mmCIF file of C-alpha atoms in Angstrom:
data_model
loop_
_atom_site.group_PDB
_atom_site.id
_atom_site.type_symbol
_atom_site.label_atom_id
_atom_site.label_comp_id
_atom_site.label_asym_id
_atom_site.label_seq_id
_atom_site.Cartn_x
_atom_site.Cartn_y
_atom_site.Cartn_z
ATOM 1 C CA GLY A 1 -3.595 -43.005 -6.949
ATOM 2 C CA LEU A 2 -2.823 -40.244 -9.447
ATOM 3 C CA ALA A 3 -6.508 -39.473 -9.927
ATOM 4 C CA ALA A 4 -7.036 -39.290 -6.150
ATOM 5 C CA ALA A 5 -4.114 -36.871 -5.826
ATOM 6 C CA ALA A 6 -5.534 -34.673 -8.614
ATOM 7 C CA ILE A 7 -8.949 -34.592 -6.941
ATOM 8 C CA ALA A 8 -7.390 -33.780 -3.557
ATOM 9 C CA VAL A 9 -5.422 -30.856 -5.017
ATOM 10 C CA SER A 10 -8.227 -29.397 -7.149
ATOM 11 C CA PRO A 11 -10.042 -27.527 -4.325
ATOM 12 C CA LEU A 12 -6.762 -25.825 -3.394
ATOM 13 C CA ALA A 13 -6.073 -24.871 -6.993
ATOM 14 C CA ALA A 14 -9.573 -23.459 -7.389
ATOM 15 C CA SER A 15 -9.167 -21.463 -4.179
ATOM 16 C CA ALA A 16 -5.816 -20.064 -5.295
ATOM 17 C CA GLN A 17 -7.262 -18.999 -8.639
ATOM 18 C CA SER A 18 -10.368 -17.384 -7.155
ATOM 19 C CA LEU A 19 -8.425 -14.242 -6.163
ATOM 20 C CA GLU A 20 -6.517 -12.357 -8.844
ATOM 21 C CA THR A 21 -3.058 -11.037 -8.080
ATOM 22 C CA ASP A 22 -3.473 -8.161 -10.567
ATOM 23 C CA TYR A 23 -5.890 -5.923 -8.699
ATOM 24 C CA ASN A 24 -6.465 -2.274 -7.774
ATOM 25 C CA TYR A 25 -7.869 -0.761 -4.604
ATOM 26 C CA VAL A 26 -8.773 2.515 -2.927
ATOM 27 C CA GLY A 27 -9.235 2.697 0.813
ATOM 28 C CA GLY A 28 -8.625 4.377 4.105
ATOM 29 C CA GLY A 29 -6.696 3.724 7.232
ATOM 30 C CA VAL A 30 -4.653 5.016 10.118
ATOM 31 C CA SER A 31 -1.308 6.738 9.644
ATOM 32 C CA VAL A 32 1.332 6.403 12.346
ATOM 33 C CA GLY A 33 4.738 8.053 12.568
ATOM 34 C CA GLU A 34 6.386 11.241 11.491
ATOM 35 C CA LEU A 35 4.410 13.630 9.335
ATOM 36 C CA GLY A 36 6.526 16.737 9.130
ATOM 37 C CA GLY A 37 8.958 16.142 11.960
ATOM 38 C CA THR A 38 6.702 15.157 14.835
ATOM 39 C CA SER A 39 5.228 11.801 15.731
ATOM 40 C CA ASP A 40 1.586 11.800 14.819
ATOM 41 C CA VAL A 41 -1.402 9.545 14.465
ATOM 42 C CA GLY A 42 -3.925 10.488 11.830
ATOM 43 C CA LEU A 43 -6.003 9.295 8.954
ATOM 44 C CA ALA A 44 -4.919 8.195 5.513
ATOM 45 C CA ILE A 45 -6.315 7.502 2.077
ATOM 46 C CA ASN A 46 -4.282 4.923 0.211
ATOM 47 C CA SER A 47 -4.541 3.092 -3.077
ATOM 48 C CA LYS A 48 -2.931 0.729 -5.544
ATOM 49 C CA PHE A 49 -3.197 0.916 -9.313
ATOM 50 C CA ARG A 50 -1.529 -1.762 -11.432
ATOM 51 C CA VAL A 51 0.303 -0.298 -14.429
ATOM 52 C CA TYR A 52 2.145 -3.365 -15.709
ATOM 53 C CA ASP A 53 2.857 -6.951 -14.728
ATOM 54 C CA HIS A 54 4.214 -6.742 -11.120
ATOM 55 C CA VAL A 55 4.434 -2.910 -11.282
ATOM 56 C CA SER A 56 1.993 -0.559 -9.538
ATOM 57 C CA VAL A 57 1.667 3.019 -8.369
ATOM 58 C CA ARG A 58 0.442 3.462 -4.800
ATOM 59 C CA PRO A 59 -0.549 7.098 -4.182
ATOM 60 C CA SER A 60 -1.565 8.044 -0.658
ATOM 61 C CA ILE A 61 -2.456 11.022 1.502
ATOM 62 C CA ALA A 62 -1.895 11.030 5.269
ATOM 63 C CA SER A 63 -2.897 13.821 7.631
ATOM 64 C CA ASP A 64 -2.624 14.425 11.358
ATOM 65 C CA LEU A 65 -5.925 16.360 11.059
ATOM 66 C CA ASN A 66 -4.420 19.357 12.863
ATOM 67 C CA PHE A 67 -5.443 22.178 10.548
ATOM 68 C CA ASP A 68 -4.688 25.136 12.863
ATOM 69 C CA GLY A 69 -1.450 26.056 11.089
ATOM 70 C CA ASN A 70 1.062 23.609 12.541
ATOM 71 C CA GLY A 71 -0.446 20.373 11.251
ATOM 72 C CA ALA A 72 0.906 18.164 8.515
ATOM 73 C CA THR A 73 -0.453 16.445 5.456
ATOM 74 C CA GLN A 74 1.787 14.182 3.431
ATOM 75 C CA PHE A 75 1.317 13.130 -0.189
ATOM 76 C CA THR A 76 3.251 10.125 -1.519
ATOM 77 C CA LEU A 77 3.578 8.694 -5.012
ATOM 78 C CA PRO A 78 5.688 5.514 -5.052
ATOM 79 C CA VAL A 79 6.122 3.055 -7.896
ATOM 80 C CA THR A 80 6.332 -0.480 -6.513
ATOM 81 C CA TYR A 81 7.421 -3.910 -7.572
ATOM 82 C CA ASP A 82 4.716 -6.354 -6.505
ATOM 83 C CA PHE A 83 6.108 -9.776 -5.618
ATOM 84 C CA ASN A 84 4.272 -13.049 -6.154
ATOM 85 C CA ALA A 85 2.101 -14.216 -3.285
ATOM 86 C CA LEU A 86 3.858 -15.665 -0.248
ATOM 87 C CA THR A 87 0.966 -17.970 0.568
ATOM 88 C CA SER A 88 -0.422 -20.842 -1.475
ATOM 89 C CA ASP A 89 -3.889 -19.272 -1.473
ATOM 90 C CA GLY A 90 -2.524 -16.112 -3.153
ATOM 91 C CA ARG A 91 -3.664 -13.745 -0.402
ATOM 92 C CA LEU A 92 -0.415 -12.328 1.097
ATOM 93 C CA LEU A 93 1.356 -10.099 -1.451
ATOM 94 C CA PRO A 94 4.496 -8.101 -0.494
ATOM 95 C CA PHE A 95 5.854 -5.077 -2.372
ATOM 96 C CA VAL A 96 8.813 -2.658 -2.363
ATOM 97 C CA GLY A 97 9.313 0.602 -4.199
ATOM 98 C CA ALA A 98 10.477 4.179 -4.400
ATOM 99 C CA GLY A 99 9.053 7.510 -5.413
ATOM 100 C CA ALA A 100 8.393 11.048 -4.261
ATOM 101 C CA ALA A 101 6.820 12.583 -1.174
ATOM 102 C CA TYR A 102 5.554 16.060 -0.327
ATOM 103 C CA THR A 103 4.612 17.376 3.108
ATOM 104 C CA THR A 104 2.814 20.571 4.100
ATOM 105 C CA ALA A 105 4.538 20.692 7.494
ATOM 106 C CA GLY A 106 6.679 23.706 8.270
ATOM 107 C CA ASP A 107 8.001 25.282 5.087
ATOM 108 C CA ASP A 108 6.580 22.516 2.879
ATOM 109 C CA ASP A 109 9.071 19.941 1.758
ATOM 110 C CA PHE A 110 9.559 17.688 -1.250
ATOM 111 C CA GLY A 111 11.773 14.605 -1.168
ATOM 112 C CA ALA A 112 12.465 11.037 -2.182
ATOM 113 C CA LEU A 113 10.768 8.072 -0.589
ATOM 114 C CA VAL A 114 11.312 4.329 -0.257
ATOM 115 C CA THR A 115 8.439 2.083 0.711
ATOM 116 C CA ALA A 116 7.680 -1.529 1.565
ATOM 117 C CA GLY A 117 4.615 -3.381 2.711
ATOM 118 C CA VAL A 118 2.090 -6.135 2.220
ATOM 119 C CA ASP A 119 -1.426 -6.515 0.914
ATOM 120 C CA TYR A 120 -3.641 -9.243 2.293
ATOM 121 C CA ARG A 121 -6.661 -10.153 0.169
ATOM 122 C CA LEU A 122 -9.460 -10.714 2.704
ATOM 123 C CA THR A 123 -12.083 -11.281 -0.010
ATOM 124 C CA ASP A 124 -12.350 -10.577 -3.706
ATOM 125 C CA ARG A 125 -13.523 -7.029 -2.786
ATOM 126 C CA LEU A 126 -11.530 -6.201 0.386
ATOM 127 C CA THR A 127 -7.770 -5.907 0.824
ATOM 128 C CA ALA A 128 -6.048 -5.175 4.135
ATOM 129 C CA ASN A 129 -2.737 -3.399 3.692
ATOM 130 C CA GLY A 130 0.245 -2.199 5.649
ATOM 131 C CA THR A 131 2.947 0.140 4.372
ATOM 132 C CA VAL A 132 6.129 1.617 5.851
ATOM 133 C CA ASN A 133 7.577 4.742 4.211
ATOM 134 C CA VAL A 134 11.002 6.276 4.706
ATOM 135 C CA ASN A 135 10.937 9.877 3.492
ATOM 136 C CA PHE A 136 14.087 11.842 2.734
ATOM 137 C CA PHE A 137 13.189 15.461 3.392
ATOM 138 C CA ASP A 138 15.594 17.858 5.162
ATOM 139 C CA ASN A 139 15.637 15.129 7.800
ATOM 140 C CA THR A 140 14.718 11.468 7.374
ATOM 141 C CA GLN A 141 11.213 10.553 8.536
ATOM 142 C CA VAL A 142 9.557 7.170 8.971
ATOM 143 C CA ASN A 143 5.809 6.611 8.933
ATOM 144 C CA GLY A 144 3.314 3.969 7.996
ATOM 145 C CA VAL A 145 -0.275 3.264 7.124
ATOM 146 C CA ILE A 146 -2.496 0.375 8.121
ATOM 147 C CA GLY A 147 -5.657 0.274 6.065
ATOM 148 C CA LEU A 148 -8.485 -1.469 4.329
ATOM 149 C CA GLY A 149 -9.210 -1.026 0.631
ATOM 150 C CA TYR A 150 -12.094 -1.673 -1.736
ATOM 151 C CA THR A 151 -10.678 -3.951 -4.424
ATOM 152 C CA PHE A 152 -11.679 -3.684 -8.054
#
């Protein structure tokens, strides 16, 4: 009986170990929310770089692509704590963190940021991700990014 249980569990264990939890990615996506005081939808470049066990930096750039003088581009640099996977296959990985944000909207603004989100490992080379940022500029702004990253 013990041998049968070990054989039954082994495919699950192999599947869970086939995807590393210490990974990096660079990708693109859609930004939604406030970028400089107005609600916008635009494009984003986002990334994750592991710096230590369960600690990563996640720089991103989001723009509303309105470059005629009243558009906004936001740069974020959070440091995150990466939790263990929520699923037995190791694919769903939540994170929380804080850092700095800069926006080119209006008079340009620099402020603190808190962030939270999840990564979902689709394959060993693709990670879907979702992030919500709360930026503390002159006024508080909330935005997010939904994206897809190349994992390495």
